[in-house]
XYZ file of C-alpha atoms in Angstrom:
160
model
C 186.768 -13.455 -84.945
C 184.862 -12.463 -87.954
C 184.633 -14.451 -91.077
C 183.096 -13.423 -94.413
C 182.000 -15.576 -97.307
C 180.709 -14.038 -100.660
C 178.330 -15.713 -102.977
C 177.552 -14.339 -106.222
C 173.788 -13.577 -107.026
C 171.847 -12.574 -110.129
C 169.398 -9.744 -109.749
C 167.004 -8.235 -112.342
C 170.044 -6.171 -113.847
C 172.885 -8.326 -113.504
C 175.216 -9.695 -110.771
C 174.856 -8.790 -107.202
C 177.274 -9.781 -104.154
C 176.038 -11.004 -100.906
C 178.289 -10.541 -97.720
C 177.570 -12.685 -94.767
C 178.989 -12.537 -91.267
C 179.159 -14.721 -88.256
C 178.963 -11.967 -85.855
C 175.307 -10.990 -86.400
C 175.560 -8.262 -89.222
C 172.939 -8.072 -91.782
C 173.420 -9.840 -94.844
C 174.384 -7.221 -97.696
C 173.449 -7.668 -101.383
C 174.688 -5.099 -103.900
C 172.764 -4.470 -106.955
C 171.949 -1.601 -109.459
C 169.158 0.668 -108.332
C 165.817 0.555 -110.039
C 163.077 3.153 -110.385
C 161.319 1.722 -107.458
C 164.222 2.518 -105.204
C 164.042 6.230 -105.907
C 162.382 7.258 -102.570
C 164.656 5.358 -100.398
C 167.888 6.454 -102.343
C 166.608 10.184 -102.231
C 165.915 9.786 -98.535
C 169.300 8.124 -97.563
C 171.130 10.909 -99.697
C 169.417 13.660 -97.820
C 169.893 11.906 -94.378
C 173.700 11.643 -95.098
C 173.830 15.438 -95.345
C 173.788 15.896 -99.075
C 171.813 18.866 -100.197
C 169.659 18.436 -103.101
C 166.555 20.327 -104.501
C 163.544 18.606 -103.389
C 161.963 18.315 -106.850
C 164.646 16.323 -108.697
C 163.506 13.162 -110.530
C 165.142 10.382 -108.877
C 163.430 7.537 -110.958
C 166.487 7.167 -113.573
C 168.976 5.641 -111.286
C 169.817 2.561 -113.481
C 172.835 2.072 -114.285
C 174.461 5.006 -112.219
C 173.518 4.159 -108.877
C 174.384 1.087 -106.499
C 172.378 0.150 -103.644
C 173.302 -2.269 -100.734
C 170.377 -3.964 -99.337
C 169.739 -6.102 -96.300
C 167.763 -9.384 -95.759
C 164.347 -7.530 -95.818
C 164.952 -5.586 -98.845
C 165.650 -2.566 -96.864
C 168.415 -0.330 -98.464
C 171.304 0.315 -96.112
C 173.482 2.298 -98.416
C 173.998 3.615 -101.819
C 176.378 5.504 -103.998
C 176.344 6.986 -107.524
C 178.906 5.573 -110.068
C 180.285 8.392 -112.565
C 181.989 6.394 -115.332
C 183.849 9.496 -117.105
C 187.104 8.619 -118.715
C 189.788 8.114 -117.903
C 188.951 9.360 -114.415
C 185.586 7.852 -112.731
C 184.146 8.665 -109.582
C 182.141 7.446 -106.631
C 179.705 10.129 -105.454
C 176.984 10.633 -102.668
C 178.100 7.665 -100.745
C 175.161 7.563 -98.284
C 174.149 5.164 -95.551
C 171.104 4.389 -93.090
C 171.813 6.470 -90.189
C 170.889 3.555 -87.915
C 173.932 1.646 -89.017
C 176.975 1.407 -86.601
C 180.544 2.291 -87.960
C 181.419 -1.506 -88.626
C 178.206 -2.108 -90.390
C 178.822 1.243 -92.501
C 182.338 -0.534 -93.189
C 180.826 -3.739 -94.481
C 178.283 -1.837 -96.648
C 181.132 0.599 -98.126
C 183.386 -2.572 -98.843
C 180.608 -4.266 -100.676
C 179.521 -1.237 -102.696
C 183.091 -0.370 -103.561
C 183.997 -4.033 -104.609
C 181.094 -3.967 -107.292
C 181.492 -0.145 -108.194
C 185.257 -0.577 -108.871
C 184.518 -3.670 -111.137
C 181.786 -1.955 -113.232
C 183.748 1.260 -113.418
C 186.886 -0.874 -114.608
C 184.804 -2.627 -117.113
C 183.489 0.795 -118.413
C 187.151 1.755 -119.063
C 187.886 4.004 -116.004
C 191.654 3.948 -115.233
C 191.750 6.042 -112.155
C 189.083 6.400 -109.357
C 188.274 9.470 -107.358
C 185.874 9.946 -104.279
C 184.673 13.021 -102.991
C 183.867 13.085 -99.073
C 182.487 15.700 -96.749
C 185.339 17.509 -94.834
C 184.003 16.644 -91.652
C 184.044 12.896 -92.567
C 187.542 12.375 -91.171
C 186.845 8.562 -90.127
C 185.850 7.993 -93.874
C 189.040 9.514 -95.101
C 191.050 7.205 -92.823
C 188.862 4.191 -94.110
C 189.621 5.424 -97.841
C 193.463 5.717 -97.034
C 193.483 2.133 -95.477
C 192.016 1.041 -98.958
C 194.670 2.601 -100.984
C 193.164 6.038 -101.732
C 195.290 9.195 -101.725
C 194.175 12.585 -100.680
C 194.321 15.329 -103.429
C 193.997 18.033 -100.895
C 190.894 19.772 -99.635
C 188.183 20.220 -102.323
C 184.719 21.534 -102.021
C 181.883 20.343 -104.309
C 179.805 23.205 -105.898
C 176.697 22.344 -107.851
C 173.582 24.061 -109.617
C 170.568 23.009 -111.449
C 170.705 22.415 -115.145
C-alpha cells in the first residue's frame, strides 16, 4: 500500500511541494524554474518529443515554468504555465525518459497541484492542456483527473 505525505518547502522563488512515498519512489520537489535550469529543461522538452529551434533562449524561465526535481537536484519533469485569462494552459509537459509510468504520474500530480494553485491565484478560471495525439495513456490520466476532451487538435507554431 502506498502512502504519501506532503510538506511545504520554501525555495528561492517561493513555495515548493515535496512528495514522499514509502515504496522507494524518488522524493519530488516542485519549484519555479531558474535560469540555471535552462539546459536541463530544454533537454527534457526535446526528449519528450517537442520540436523547437535549437537557438532559442531558455534562460528566462521564471515564472512561467515549473520543474519537479529529485533528491539530488536532478530535474525529473517540467511544464510551462500559460496564465492567459480567463483560460490558462499547461504546456510542454516533459519528463525524464528514464522514469517509469508510476513515477511520471507522481511527477505529473505534483506539477499539476502547484501549477493549478498558481494559475488560479493569477485569475485563471478554466484550464486547458495540449497533449500529443499518441499520448493516449496521458489522455486517460487527464480524464481521471477531471479534464474533458475538447476534440482532436494540433499545435502549430512559428518563430516570432
